[in-house]
Amino acid sequence: MKLKIFATIAFCCVAFVCNAQFKIHSNGNISINTTSTPLSQISINSAGVADHCFYLTGTKNGVYSRTTGAGYNWGYAGDFENSGFTSNFIVGVKGAILSSTEYNNGRSFGIMGVGGYATNGWNYGVFGRLQGSKYGAGVYGTSNPTDNGTYVDGKYAGYFNGNTKV
């Protein structure tokens, strides 16, 4: 009997401590590990911003996802879609390196793709596919920092705006 009482008290203490880190606020949004009222629907380590459903900040790597099996023909560790064609720019996945300072050391990759270990000749670090009947490119590359794309007068696997070296 004493063991049951002790276990109940211990469980309540652990639940109380965990509850302090996870909170549902009066605006319906959820915060984890912050005392700020969350602006995002789910905010971790900060209040987030109102136009993001999920917001995570940290001083280490951000999000890790790993699958150990595959579904159907494709196995995704992350699957992102954007079907909101009400904006001028629609992006499925964005990778950015941001800093207010220019550095002279290190390396910076906005998006890094790594492929390998599959059937010989069928491994790609980056794969781009143009779908539909509209003009464009499977991969668009530019060296202009203010370029957000240019008109492409056909359908291409790759289109480059700027010097290209092979």
PDB file of N, CA and C in Angstrom, residues 17-54:
ATOM      1  N   VAL A  17       6.093  18.641 -13.192  1.00  0.00           N
ATOM      2  CA  VAL A  17       7.308  19.200 -13.787  1.00  0.00           C
ATOM      3  C   VAL A  17       7.177  19.213 -15.310  1.00  0.00           C
ATOM      4  N   CYS A  18       6.668  18.143 -15.921  1.00  0.00           N
ATOM      5  CA  CYS A  18       6.497  18.075 -17.369  1.00  0.00           C
ATOM      6  C   CYS A  18       5.480  19.097 -17.842  1.00  0.00           C
ATOM      7  N   ASN A  19       4.426  19.306 -17.066  1.00  0.00           N
ATOM      8  CA  ASN A  19       3.385  20.244 -17.420  1.00  0.00           C
ATOM      9  C   ASN A  19       3.928  21.658 -17.505  1.00  0.00           C
ATOM     10  N   ALA A  20       4.935  21.995 -16.723  1.00  0.00           N
ATOM     11  CA  ALA A  20       5.502  23.326 -16.745  1.00  0.00           C
ATOM     12  C   ALA A  20       6.235  23.595 -18.063  1.00  0.00           C
ATOM     13  N   GLN A  21       6.668  22.564 -18.773  1.00  0.00           N
ATOM     14  CA  GLN A  21       7.381  22.737 -20.031  1.00  0.00           C
ATOM     15  C   GLN A  21       6.440  22.719 -21.231  1.00  0.00           C
ATOM     16  N   PHE A  22       5.279  22.125 -21.099  1.00  0.00           N
ATOM     17  CA  PHE A  22       4.295  21.988 -22.172  1.00  0.00           C
ATOM     18  C   PHE A  22       3.030  22.702 -21.729  1.00  0.00           C
ATOM     19  N   LYS A  23       2.603  23.715 -22.500  1.00  0.00           N
ATOM     20  CA  LYS A  23       1.444  24.486 -22.055  1.00  0.00           C
ATOM     21  C   LYS A  23       0.541  24.823 -23.238  1.00  0.00           C
ATOM     22  N   ILE A  24      -0.770  24.679 -23.010  1.00  0.00           N
ATOM     23  CA  ILE A  24      -1.764  25.128 -23.979  1.00  0.00           C
ATOM     24  C   ILE A  24      -2.278  26.469 -23.465  1.00  0.00           C
ATOM     25  N   HIS A  25      -2.137  27.511 -24.261  1.00  0.00           N
ATOM     26  CA  HIS A  25      -2.461  28.871 -23.843  1.00  0.00           C
ATOM     27  C   HIS A  25      -3.908  29.218 -24.176  1.00  0.00           C
ATOM     28  N   SER A  26      -4.369  30.344 -23.653  1.00  0.00           N
ATOM     29  CA  SER A  26      -5.759  30.758 -23.848  1.00  0.00           C
ATOM     30  C   SER A  26      -6.072  31.045 -25.319  1.00  0.00           C
ATOM     31  N   ASN A  27      -5.059  31.335 -26.138  1.00  0.00           N
ATOM     32  CA  ASN A  27      -5.303  31.553 -27.567  1.00  0.00           C
ATOM     33  C   ASN A  27      -5.369  30.235 -28.346  1.00  0.00           C
ATOM     34  N   GLY A  28      -5.224  29.091 -27.621  1.00  0.00           N
ATOM     35  CA  GLY A  28      -5.298  27.775 -28.234  1.00  0.00           C
ATOM     36  C   GLY A  28      -3.969  27.267 -28.751  1.00  0.00           C
ATOM     37  N   ASN A  29      -2.942  28.102 -28.735  1.00  0.00           N
ATOM     38  CA  ASN A  29      -1.625  27.696 -29.224  1.00  0.00           C
ATOM     39  C   ASN A  29      -0.847  26.964 -28.139  1.00  0.00           C
ATOM     40  N   ILE A  30       0.112  26.153 -28.565  1.00  0.00           N
ATOM     41  CA  ILE A  30       0.886  25.308 -27.660  1.00  0.00           C
ATOM     42  C   ILE A  30       2.323  25.816 -27.615  1.00  0.00           C
ATOM     43  N   SER A  31       2.879  25.878 -26.394  1.00  0.00           N
ATOM     44  CA  SER A  31       4.287  26.234 -26.258  1.00  0.00           C
ATOM     45  C   SER A  31       5.018  25.133 -25.500  1.00  0.00           C
ATOM     46  N   ILE A  32       6.279  24.948 -25.873  1.00  0.00           N
ATOM     47  CA  ILE A  32       7.149  23.989 -25.201  1.00  0.00           C
ATOM     48  C   ILE A  32       8.451  24.704 -24.884  1.00  0.00           C
ATOM     49  N   ASN A  33       8.850  24.657 -23.628  1.00  0.00           N
ATOM     50  CA  ASN A  33      10.120  25.204 -23.169  1.00  0.00           C
ATOM     51  C   ASN A  33      10.240  26.715 -23.386  1.00  0.00           C
ATOM     52  N   THR A  34       9.155  27.455 -23.186  1.00  0.00           N
ATOM     53  CA  THR A  34       9.194  28.915 -23.229  1.00  0.00           C
ATOM     54  C   THR A  34       8.079  29.462 -22.352  1.00  0.00           C
ATOM     55  N   THR A  35       8.295  30.635 -21.811  1.00  0.00           N
ATOM     56  CA  THR A  35       7.256  31.278 -20.994  1.00  0.00           C
ATOM     57  C   THR A  35       6.458  32.277 -21.810  1.00  0.00           C
ATOM     58  N   SER A  36       6.872  32.542 -23.036  1.00  0.00           N
ATOM     59  CA  SER A  36       6.181  33.493 -23.905  1.00  0.00           C
ATOM     60  C   SER A  36       4.860  32.910 -24.394  1.00  0.00           C
ATOM     61  N   THR A  37       3.881  33.774 -24.614  1.00  0.00           N
ATOM     62  CA  THR A  37       2.637  33.343 -25.233  1.00  0.00           C
ATOM     63  C   THR A  37       2.923  33.062 -26.698  1.00  0.00           C
ATOM     64  N   PRO A  38       2.636  31.850 -27.177  1.00  0.00           N
ATOM     65  CA  PRO A  38       3.018  31.485 -28.542  1.00  0.00           C
ATOM     66  C   PRO A  38       2.182  32.200 -29.599  1.00  0.00           C
ATOM     67  N   LEU A  39       2.868  32.701 -30.618  1.00  0.00           N
ATOM     68  CA  LEU A  39       2.210  33.308 -31.767  1.00  0.00           C
ATOM     69  C   LEU A  39       1.923  32.248 -32.830  1.00  0.00           C
ATOM     70  N   SER A  40       2.787  31.235 -32.910  1.00  0.00           N
ATOM     71  CA  SER A  40       2.566  30.105 -33.806  1.00  0.00           C
ATOM     72  C   SER A  40       1.672  29.088 -33.106  1.00  0.00           C
ATOM     73  N   GLN A  41       1.020  28.221 -33.876  1.00  0.00           N
ATOM     74  CA  GLN A  41       0.157  27.213 -33.265  1.00  0.00           C
ATOM     75  C   GLN A  41       0.943  26.304 -32.339  1.00  0.00           C
ATOM     76  N   ILE A  42       2.172  25.933 -32.741  1.00  0.00           N
ATOM     77  CA  ILE A  42       3.075  25.170 -31.882  1.00  0.00           C
ATOM     78  C   ILE A  42       4.419  25.886 -31.897  1.00  0.00           C
ATOM     79  N   SER A  43       4.894  26.305 -30.731  1.00  0.00           N
ATOM     80  CA  SER A  43       6.158  27.030 -30.615  1.00  0.00           C
ATOM     81  C   SER A  43       7.070  26.310 -29.635  1.00  0.00           C
ATOM     82  N   ILE A  44       8.329  26.113 -30.047  1.00  0.00           N
ATOM     83  CA  ILE A  44       9.311  25.468 -29.179  1.00  0.00           C
ATOM     84  C   ILE A  44      10.496  26.404 -28.994  1.00  0.00           C
ATOM     85  N   ASN A  45      10.824  26.706 -27.761  1.00  0.00           N
ATOM     86  CA  ASN A  45      11.946  27.552 -27.350  1.00  0.00           C
ATOM     87  C   ASN A  45      11.775  29.029 -27.666  1.00  0.00           C
ATOM     88  N   SER A  46      10.634  29.456 -28.179  1.00  0.00           N
ATOM     89  CA  SER A  46      10.369  30.870 -28.450  1.00  0.00           C
ATOM     90  C   SER A  46       8.872  31.042 -28.690  1.00  0.00           C
ATOM     91  N   ALA A  47       8.452  32.291 -28.881  1.00  0.00           N
ATOM     92  CA  ALA A  47       7.040  32.570 -29.155  1.00  0.00           C
ATOM     93  C   ALA A  47       6.665  32.251 -30.595  1.00  0.00           C
ATOM     94  N   GLY A  48       7.648  32.169 -31.483  1.00  0.00           N
ATOM     95  CA  GLY A  48       7.357  31.919 -32.882  1.00  0.00           C
ATOM     96  C   GLY A  48       6.859  33.157 -33.587  1.00  0.00           C
ATOM     97  N   VAL A  49       6.232  32.980 -34.731  1.00  0.00           N
ATOM     98  CA  VAL A  49       5.639  34.071 -35.500  1.00  0.00           C
ATOM     99  C   VAL A  49       4.261  33.631 -35.976  1.00  0.00           C
ATOM    100  N   ALA A  50       3.358  34.574 -36.125  1.00  0.00           N
ATOM    101  CA  ALA A  50       1.956  34.270 -36.387  1.00  0.00           C
ATOM    102  C   ALA A  50       1.726  33.570 -37.729  1.00  0.00           C
ATOM    103  N   ASP A  51       2.573  33.807 -38.728  1.00  0.00           N
ATOM    104  CA  ASP A  51       2.314  33.198 -40.031  1.00  0.00           C
ATOM    105  C   ASP A  51       2.976  31.837 -40.213  1.00  0.00           C
ATOM    106  N   HIS A  52       3.479  31.234 -39.136  1.00  0.00           N
ATOM    107  CA  HIS A  52       4.025  29.872 -39.184  1.00  0.00           C
ATOM    108  C   HIS A  52       3.218  28.984 -38.223  1.00  0.00           C
ATOM    109  N   CYS A  53       2.752  27.835 -38.705  1.00  0.00           N
ATOM    110  CA  CYS A  53       2.006  26.915 -37.853  1.00  0.00           C
ATOM    111  C   CYS A  53       2.916  26.298 -36.796  1.00  0.00           C
ATOM    112  N   PHE A  54       4.132  25.916 -37.187  1.00  0.00           N
ATOM    113  CA  PHE A  54       5.087  25.273 -36.288  1.00  0.00           C
ATOM    114  C   PHE A  54       6.364  26.086 -36.310  1.00  0.00           C
TER     115      PHE A  54
END
